[in-house]
mmCIF file with all atom_site columns, C-alpha atoms in Angstrom:
data_model
loop_
_atom_site.group_PDB
_atom_site.id
_atom_site.type_symbol
_atom_site.label_atom_id
_atom_site.label_alt_id
_atom_site.label_comp_id
_atom_site.label_asym_id
_atom_site.label_entity_id
_atom_site.label_seq_id
_atom_site.pdbx_PDB_ins_code
_atom_site.Cartn_x
_atom_site.Cartn_y
_atom_site.Cartn_z
_atom_site.occupancy
_atom_site.B_iso_or_equiv
_atom_site.pdbx_formal_charge
_atom_site.auth_seq_id
_atom_site.auth_comp_id
_atom_site.auth_asym_id
_atom_site.auth_atom_id
_atom_site.pdbx_PDB_model_num
ATOM 1   C CA . MET A 1 1   ? -1.744 7.521  -8.556  1.00 0.00 ? 1   MET A CA 1
ATOM 2   C CA . SER A 1 2   ? -3.160 6.308  -11.853 1.00 0.00 ? 2   SER A CA 1
ATOM 3   C CA . GLY A 1 3   ? -2.880 8.373  -15.030 1.00 0.00 ? 3   GLY A CA 1
ATOM 4   C CA . ALA A 1 4   ? -6.597 8.818  -15.096 1.00 0.00 ? 4   ALA A CA 1
ATOM 5   C CA . GLU A 1 5   ? -6.562 10.673 -11.839 1.00 0.00 ? 5   GLU A CA 1
ATOM 6   C CA . HIS A 1 6   ? -6.316 14.513 -11.997 1.00 0.00 ? 6   HIS A CA 1
ATOM 7   C CA . ALA A 1 7   ? -3.049 15.577 -10.369 1.00 0.00 ? 7   ALA A CA 1
ATOM 8   C CA . GLY A 1 8   ? -4.678 18.609 -8.728  1.00 0.00 ? 8   GLY A CA 1
ATOM 9   C CA . SER A 1 9   ? -6.904 16.302 -6.627  1.00 0.00 ? 9   SER A CA 1
ATOM 10  C CA . VAL A 1 10  ? -3.977 14.713 -4.932  1.00 0.00 ? 10  VAL A CA 1
ATOM 11  C CA . GLY A 1 11  ? -2.539 15.734 -1.550  1.00 0.00 ? 11  GLY A CA 1
ATOM 12  C CA . LEU A 1 12  ? 1.176  15.896 -1.173  1.00 0.00 ? 12  LEU A CA 1
ATOM 13  C CA . VAL A 1 13  ? 3.277  15.398 1.949   1.00 0.00 ? 13  VAL A CA 1
ATOM 14  C CA . LEU A 1 14  ? 6.742  16.960 1.629   1.00 0.00 ? 14  LEU A CA 1
ATOM 15  C CA . THR A 1 15  ? 9.058  16.015 4.454   1.00 0.00 ? 15  THR A CA 1
ATOM 16  C CA . ALA A 1 16  ? 12.426 17.368 5.576   1.00 0.00 ? 16  ALA A CA 1
ATOM 17  C CA . GLY A 1 17  ? 15.085 16.142 8.016   1.00 0.00 ? 17  GLY A CA 1
ATOM 18  C CA . SER A 1 18  ? 18.117 14.005 8.393   1.00 0.00 ? 18  SER A CA 1
ATOM 19  C CA . VAL A 1 19  ? 18.068 10.269 8.984   1.00 0.00 ? 19  VAL A CA 1
ATOM 20  C CA . LEU A 1 20  ? 21.457 10.522 10.572  1.00 0.00 ? 20  LEU A CA 1
ATOM 21  C CA . ARG A 1 21  ? 20.325 12.762 13.400  1.00 0.00 ? 21  ARG A CA 1
ATOM 22  C CA . ALA A 1 22  ? 17.899 10.756 15.720  1.00 0.00 ? 22  ALA A CA 1
ATOM 23  C CA . ASP A 1 23  ? 14.572 12.657 16.007  1.00 0.00 ? 23  ASP A CA 1
ATOM 24  C CA . ASP A 1 24  ? 15.382 14.862 13.034  1.00 0.00 ? 24  ASP A CA 1
ATOM 25  C CA . ALA A 1 25  ? 14.408 11.777 11.015  1.00 0.00 ? 25  ALA A CA 1
ATOM 26  C CA . ALA A 1 26  ? 10.732 12.303 11.756  1.00 0.00 ? 26  ALA A CA 1
ATOM 27  C CA . GLY A 1 27  ? 9.922  13.703 8.385   1.00 0.00 ? 27  GLY A CA 1
ATOM 28  C CA . PRO A 1 28  ? 11.844 11.104 6.329   1.00 0.00 ? 28  PRO A CA 1
ATOM 29  C CA . VAL A 1 29  ? 10.416 8.256  8.511   1.00 0.00 ? 29  VAL A CA 1
ATOM 30  C CA . LEU A 1 30  ? 6.882  9.617  7.820   1.00 0.00 ? 30  LEU A CA 1
ATOM 31  C CA . SER A 1 31  ? 7.680  9.677  4.106   1.00 0.00 ? 31  SER A CA 1
ATOM 32  C CA . ARG A 1 32  ? 8.934  6.089  4.158   1.00 0.00 ? 32  ARG A CA 1
ATOM 33  C CA . ARG A 1 33  ? 5.862  4.925  5.927   1.00 0.00 ? 33  ARG A CA 1
ATOM 34  C CA . LEU A 1 34  ? 3.642  6.662  3.352   1.00 0.00 ? 34  LEU A CA 1
ATOM 35  C CA . GLU A 1 35  ? 5.535  4.866  0.604   1.00 0.00 ? 35  GLU A CA 1
ATOM 36  C CA . GLU A 1 36  ? 5.306  1.503  2.260   1.00 0.00 ? 36  GLU A CA 1
ATOM 37  C CA . GLU A 1 37  ? 1.645  1.931  3.425   1.00 0.00 ? 37  GLU A CA 1
ATOM 38  C CA . PRO A 1 38  ? 0.085  4.365  0.903   1.00 0.00 ? 38  PRO A CA 1
ATOM 39  C CA . ILE A 1 39  ? -2.906 6.370  1.810   1.00 0.00 ? 39  ILE A CA 1
ATOM 40  C CA . PRO A 1 40  ? -5.332 6.900  -1.102  1.00 0.00 ? 40  PRO A CA 1
ATOM 41  C CA . GLY A 1 41  ? -5.273 10.437 -2.377  1.00 0.00 ? 41  GLY A CA 1
ATOM 42  C CA . TRP A 1 42  ? -1.807 11.192 -0.909  1.00 0.00 ? 42  TRP A CA 1
ATOM 43  C CA . VAL A 1 43  ? 1.704  11.039 -2.292  1.00 0.00 ? 43  VAL A CA 1
ATOM 44  C CA . THR A 1 44  ? 5.013  11.884 -0.565  1.00 0.00 ? 44  THR A CA 1
ATOM 45  C CA . PHE A 1 45  ? 8.308  13.350 -1.366  1.00 0.00 ? 45  PHE A CA 1
ATOM 46  C CA . ASP A 1 46  ? 11.143 12.990 1.058   1.00 0.00 ? 46  ASP A CA 1
ATOM 47  C CA . GLY A 1 47  ? 13.050 16.344 0.801   1.00 0.00 ? 47  GLY A CA 1
ATOM 48  C CA . GLY A 1 48  ? 15.706 15.211 3.256   1.00 0.00 ? 48  GLY A CA 1
ATOM 49  C CA . LEU A 1 49  ? 18.149 18.098 3.996   1.00 0.00 ? 49  LEU A CA 1
ATOM 50  C CA . THR A 1 50  ? 17.160 19.999 0.899   1.00 0.00 ? 50  THR A CA 1
ATOM 51  C CA . PRO A 1 51  ? 13.491 20.110 0.623   1.00 0.00 ? 51  PRO A CA 1
ATOM 52  C CA . GLU A 1 52  ? 13.730 22.971 -1.839  1.00 0.00 ? 52  GLU A CA 1
ATOM 53  C CA . ASP A 1 53  ? 15.131 20.462 -4.386  1.00 0.00 ? 53  ASP A CA 1
ATOM 54  C CA . GLU A 1 54  ? 11.560 19.203 -4.714  1.00 0.00 ? 54  GLU A CA 1
ATOM 55  C CA . ILE A 1 55  ? 10.059 22.439 -5.876  1.00 0.00 ? 55  ILE A CA 1
ATOM 56  C CA . GLY A 1 56  ? 10.024 21.394 -9.485  1.00 0.00 ? 56  GLY A CA 1
ATOM 57  C CA . ALA A 1 57  ? 8.410  18.024 -8.723  1.00 0.00 ? 57  ALA A CA 1
ATOM 58  C CA . VAL A 1 58  ? 5.734  19.743 -6.567  1.00 0.00 ? 58  VAL A CA 1
ATOM 59  C CA . LYS A 1 59  ? 5.061  22.286 -9.365  1.00 0.00 ? 59  LYS A CA 1
ATOM 60  C CA . ARG A 1 60  ? 4.572  19.523 -11.923 1.00 0.00 ? 60  ARG A CA 1
ATOM 61  C CA . LEU A 1 61  ? 2.268  17.627 -9.578  1.00 0.00 ? 61  LEU A CA 1
ATOM 62  C CA . ALA A 1 62  ? 0.295  20.779 -8.702  1.00 0.00 ? 62  ALA A CA 1
ATOM 63  C CA . PRO A 1 63  ? -1.291 19.180 -5.599  1.00 0.00 ? 63  PRO A CA 1
ATOM 64  C CA . SER A 1 64  ? -4.674 20.451 -4.245  1.00 0.00 ? 64  SER A CA 1
ATOM 65  C CA . ARG A 1 65  ? -3.162 20.345 -0.715  1.00 0.00 ? 65  ARG A CA 1
ATOM 66  C CA . LEU A 1 66  ? 0.368  20.397 0.509   1.00 0.00 ? 66  LEU A CA 1
ATOM 67  C CA . VAL A 1 67  ? 1.557  19.260 4.009   1.00 0.00 ? 67  VAL A CA 1
ATOM 68  C CA . LEU A 1 68  ? 5.152  20.013 5.019   1.00 0.00 ? 68  LEU A CA 1
ATOM 69  C CA . VAL A 1 69  ? 6.418  17.958 7.914   1.00 0.00 ? 69  VAL A CA 1
ATOM 70  C CA . ASP A 1 70  ? 9.723  18.481 9.775   1.00 0.00 ? 70  ASP A CA 1
ATOM 71  C CA . ALA A 1 71  ? 11.271 18.244 13.317  1.00 0.00 ? 71  ALA A CA 1
ATOM 72  C CA . ALA A 1 72  ? 10.890 21.581 14.881  1.00 0.00 ? 72  ALA A CA 1
ATOM 73  C CA . ASP A 1 73  ? 12.366 23.002 18.131  1.00 0.00 ? 73  ASP A CA 1
ATOM 74  C CA . MET A 1 74  ? 9.202  24.422 19.642  1.00 0.00 ? 74  MET A CA 1
ATOM 75  C CA . ALA A 1 75  ? 10.263 24.258 23.299  1.00 0.00 ? 75  ALA A CA 1
ATOM 76  C CA . LEU A 1 76  ? 7.642  21.572 23.981  1.00 0.00 ? 76  LEU A CA 1
ATOM 77  C CA . ALA A 1 77  ? 7.825  17.979 25.307  1.00 0.00 ? 77  ALA A CA 1
ATOM 78  C CA . PRO A 1 78  ? 9.500  15.585 22.906  1.00 0.00 ? 78  PRO A CA 1
ATOM 79  C CA . GLY A 1 79  ? 6.972  14.102 20.443  1.00 0.00 ? 79  GLY A CA 1
ATOM 80  C CA . SER A 1 80  ? 4.664  17.087 20.644  1.00 0.00 ? 80  SER A CA 1
ATOM 81  C CA . VAL A 1 81  ? 2.962  17.744 17.296  1.00 0.00 ? 81  VAL A CA 1
ATOM 82  C CA . ARG A 1 82  ? 1.735  21.269 16.283  1.00 0.00 ? 82  ARG A CA 1
ATOM 83  C CA . ARG A 1 83  ? 0.434  22.986 13.223  1.00 0.00 ? 83  ARG A CA 1
ATOM 84  C CA . LEU A 1 84  ? 2.655  25.962 12.472  1.00 0.00 ? 84  LEU A CA 1
ATOM 85  C CA . THR A 1 85  ? 1.755  29.166 10.748  1.00 0.00 ? 85  THR A CA 1
ATOM 86  C CA . LYS A 1 86  ? 3.702  30.661 7.873   1.00 0.00 ? 86  LYS A CA 1
ATOM 87  C CA . ALA A 1 87  ? 5.017  33.267 10.336  1.00 0.00 ? 87  ALA A CA 1
ATOM 88  C CA . ASP A 1 88  ? 6.203  30.549 12.689  1.00 0.00 ? 88  ASP A CA 1
ATOM 89  C CA . VAL A 1 89  ? 8.211  28.906 9.973   1.00 0.00 ? 89  VAL A CA 1
ATOM 90  C CA . ALA A 1 90  ? 9.380  32.038 8.160   1.00 0.00 ? 90  ALA A CA 1
ATOM 91  C CA . HIS A 1 91  ? 10.135 34.418 10.934  1.00 0.00 ? 91  HIS A CA 1
ATOM 92  C CA . ASN A 1 92  ? 11.005 32.296 13.906  1.00 0.00 ? 92  ASN A CA 1
ATOM 93  C CA . SER A 1 93  ? 13.043 29.679 12.049  1.00 0.00 ? 93  SER A CA 1
ATOM 94  C CA . MET A 1 94  ? 11.029 26.957 13.745  1.00 0.00 ? 94  MET A CA 1
ATOM 95  C CA . PHE A 1 95  ? 12.134 24.206 11.341  1.00 0.00 ? 95  PHE A CA 1
ATOM 96  C CA . THR A 1 96  ? 15.485 22.615 11.448  1.00 0.00 ? 96  THR A CA 1
ATOM 97  C CA . THR A 1 97  ? 18.334 24.073 9.403   1.00 0.00 ? 97  THR A CA 1
ATOM 98  C CA . HIS A 1 98  ? 18.303 23.352 5.747   1.00 0.00 ? 98  HIS A CA 1
ATOM 99  C CA . SER A 1 99  ? 20.503 24.610 2.942   1.00 0.00 ? 99  SER A CA 1
ATOM 100 C CA . LEU A 1 100 ? 18.154 27.367 1.789   1.00 0.00 ? 100 LEU A CA 1
ATOM 101 C CA . PRO A 1 101 ? 15.930 29.512 3.960   1.00 0.00 ? 101 PRO A CA 1
ATOM 102 C CA . LEU A 1 102 ? 12.407 27.954 4.129   1.00 0.00 ? 102 LEU A CA 1
ATOM 103 C CA . THR A 1 103 ? 10.868 31.423 3.306   1.00 0.00 ? 103 THR A CA 1
ATOM 104 C CA . ILE A 1 104 ? 12.118 30.881 -0.250  1.00 0.00 ? 104 ILE A CA 1
ATOM 105 C CA . LEU A 1 105 ? 10.570 27.405 -0.375  1.00 0.00 ? 105 LEU A CA 1
ATOM 106 C CA . ILE A 1 106 ? 7.297  28.777 1.145   1.00 0.00 ? 106 ILE A CA 1
ATOM 107 C CA . GLU A 1 107 ? 7.101  31.485 -1.479  1.00 0.00 ? 107 GLU A CA 1
ATOM 108 C CA . GLU A 1 108 ? 7.706  29.122 -4.374  1.00 0.00 ? 108 GLU A CA 1
ATOM 109 C CA . LEU A 1 109 ? 5.149  26.602 -3.085  1.00 0.00 ? 109 LEU A CA 1
ATOM 110 C CA . GLU A 1 110 ? 2.450  29.232 -2.445  1.00 0.00 ? 110 GLU A CA 1
ATOM 111 C CA . GLY A 1 111 ? 2.359  29.889 -6.149  1.00 0.00 ? 111 GLY A CA 1
ATOM 112 C CA . VAL A 1 112 ? 1.432  26.257 -6.784  1.00 0.00 ? 112 VAL A CA 1
ATOM 113 C CA . CYS A 1 113 ? -0.813 25.404 -3.891  1.00 0.00 ? 113 CYS A CA 1
ATOM 114 C CA . ALA A 1 114 ? -3.159 27.596 -1.787  1.00 0.00 ? 114 ALA A CA 1
ATOM 115 C CA . ASP A 1 115 ? -3.776 24.961 0.857   1.00 0.00 ? 115 ASP A CA 1
ATOM 116 C CA . ILE A 1 116 ? -0.426 24.533 2.820   1.00 0.00 ? 116 ILE A CA 1
ATOM 117 C CA . THR A 1 117 ? -0.171 23.061 6.248   1.00 0.00 ? 117 THR A CA 1
ATOM 118 C CA . PHE A 1 118 ? 3.020  23.083 8.284   1.00 0.00 ? 118 PHE A CA 1
ATOM 119 C CA . ILE A 1 119 ? 3.431  20.306 10.879  1.00 0.00 ? 119 ILE A CA 1
ATOM 120 C CA . GLY A 1 120 ? 6.271  20.440 13.436  1.00 0.00 ? 120 GLY A CA 1
ATOM 121 C CA . ILE A 1 121 ? 7.214  17.503 15.506  1.00 0.00 ? 121 ILE A CA 1
ATOM 122 C CA . GLN A 1 122 ? 9.347  18.335 18.672  1.00 0.00 ? 122 GLN A CA 1
ATOM 123 C CA . PRO A 1 123 ? 12.571 16.353 18.716  1.00 0.00 ? 123 PRO A CA 1
ATOM 124 C CA . GLY A 1 124 ? 13.937 14.976 21.945  1.00 0.00 ? 124 GLY A CA 1
ATOM 125 C CA . THR A 1 125 ? 17.514 14.577 20.666  1.00 0.00 ? 125 THR A CA 1
ATOM 126 C CA . THR A 1 126 ? 19.229 15.325 17.361  1.00 0.00 ? 126 THR A CA 1
ATOM 127 C CA . GLU A 1 127 ? 22.518 13.552 18.109  1.00 0.00 ? 127 GLU A CA 1
ATOM 128 C CA . PHE A 1 128 ? 24.260 12.051 15.170  1.00 0.00 ? 128 PHE A CA 1
ATOM 129 C CA . PHE A 1 129 ? 23.664 8.298  14.551  1.00 0.00 ? 129 PHE A CA 1
ATOM 130 C CA . GLY A 1 130 ? 21.242 8.077  17.515  1.00 0.00 ? 130 GLY A CA 1
ATOM 131 C CA . PRO A 1 131 ? 17.893 6.242  17.331  1.00 0.00 ? 131 PRO A CA 1
ATOM 132 C CA . MET A 1 132 ? 14.692 8.098  17.045  1.00 0.00 ? 132 MET A CA 1
ATOM 133 C CA . THR A 1 133 ? 13.040 8.341  20.441  1.00 0.00 ? 133 THR A CA 1
ATOM 134 C CA . PRO A 1 134 ? 9.830  6.452  21.213  1.00 0.00 ? 134 PRO A CA 1
ATOM 135 C CA . ALA A 1 135 ? 7.918  9.773  21.663  1.00 0.00 ? 135 ALA A CA 1
ATOM 136 C CA . VAL A 1 136 ? 8.849  10.975 18.220  1.00 0.00 ? 136 VAL A CA 1
ATOM 137 C CA . THR A 1 137 ? 8.170  7.586  16.682  1.00 0.00 ? 137 THR A CA 1
ATOM 138 C CA . GLU A 1 138 ? 4.674  7.712  18.218  1.00 0.00 ? 138 GLU A CA 1
ATOM 139 C CA . ALA A 1 139 ? 4.205  11.331 16.901  1.00 0.00 ? 139 ALA A CA 1
ATOM 140 C CA . VAL A 1 140 ? 5.071  10.202 13.379  1.00 0.00 ? 140 VAL A CA 1
ATOM 141 C CA . GLY A 1 141 ? 2.457  7.569  13.746  1.00 0.00 ? 141 GLY A CA 1
ATOM 142 C CA . SER A 1 142 ? -0.213 10.069 14.869  1.00 0.00 ? 142 SER A CA 1
ATOM 143 C CA . VAL A 1 143 ? 0.511  12.320 11.798  1.00 0.00 ? 143 VAL A CA 1
ATOM 144 C CA . TYR A 1 144 ? 0.175  9.324  9.571   1.00 0.00 ? 144 TYR A CA 1
ATOM 145 C CA . ASP A 1 145 ? -3.081 8.358  11.251  1.00 0.00 ? 145 ASP A CA 1
ATOM 146 C CA . ALA A 1 146 ? -4.494 11.944 10.847  1.00 0.00 ? 146 ALA A CA 1
ATOM 147 C CA . LEU A 1 147 ? -3.600 11.861 7.173   1.00 0.00 ? 147 LEU A CA 1
ATOM 148 C CA . ALA A 1 148 ? -5.343 8.451  6.865   1.00 0.00 ? 148 ALA A CA 1
ATOM 149 C CA . SER A 1 149 ? -8.503 9.927  8.620   1.00 0.00 ? 149 SER A CA 1
ATOM 150 C CA . ASP A 1 150 ? -9.455 12.178 5.775   1.00 0.00 ? 150 ASP A CA 1
ATOM 151 C CA . GLY A 1 151 ? -6.428 14.288 6.234   1.00 0.00 ? 151 GLY A CA 1
ATOM 152 C CA . ASP A 1 152 ? -7.754 16.162 9.240   1.00 0.00 ? 152 ASP A CA 1
ATOM 153 C CA . LEU A 1 153 ? -4.721 17.844 10.609  1.00 0.00 ? 153 LEU A CA 1
ATOM 154 C CA . THR A 1 154 ? -6.821 20.098 12.998  1.00 0.00 ? 154 THR A CA 1
ATOM 155 C CA . VAL A 1 155 ? -6.471 17.281 15.542  1.00 0.00 ? 155 VAL A CA 1
ATOM 156 C CA . PHE A 1 156 ? -3.147 19.028 16.160  1.00 0.00 ? 156 PHE A CA 1
ATOM 157 C CA . ASP A 1 157 ? -3.244 22.324 18.005  1.00 0.00 ? 157 ASP A CA 1
ATOM 158 C CA . LEU A 1 158 ? -1.739 25.469 16.495  1.00 0.00 ? 158 LEU A CA 1
ATOM 159 C CA . LEU A 1 159 ? 1.641  26.375 18.100  1.00 0.00 ? 159 LEU A CA 1
ATOM 160 C CA . HIS A 1 160 ? 0.340  29.727 19.031  1.00 0.00 ? 160 HIS A CA 1
ATOM 161 C CA . GLU A 1 161 ? -3.464 29.776 19.760  1.00 0.00 ? 161 GLU A CA 1
#
């Protein structure tokens, strides 16, 4: 992003997950791809196991749109991608375990950005030191493609419709 661009006009993808746990790496892998193949208008922060550590950076950037991406056990086929509501994330603990409850992260981020989308990718396995499964690799690609296509994440169904 050039200094001439207004920070509020940028979209931010904040990912979470562990690169050591097979499909839980979905978020960090998406973040890495966004760094290697940038999409105009989007920046990314890889929150790893502690996405709450990025709250200050998110507040400084003040994005116009925020997308949180993480592996989420939604009882679906591996590689399934769904948009999650705040209630899915906050009350059903849909996202993988992190060091701080995601409700705190959500509340902090809502004060910065009104347009927040939660994306869950169903893992197949989260075994330590295992490779990411082909289904989840494909799902990461589909989220990247949706961001590249004008950021239209409505191509993914809501978890509860």
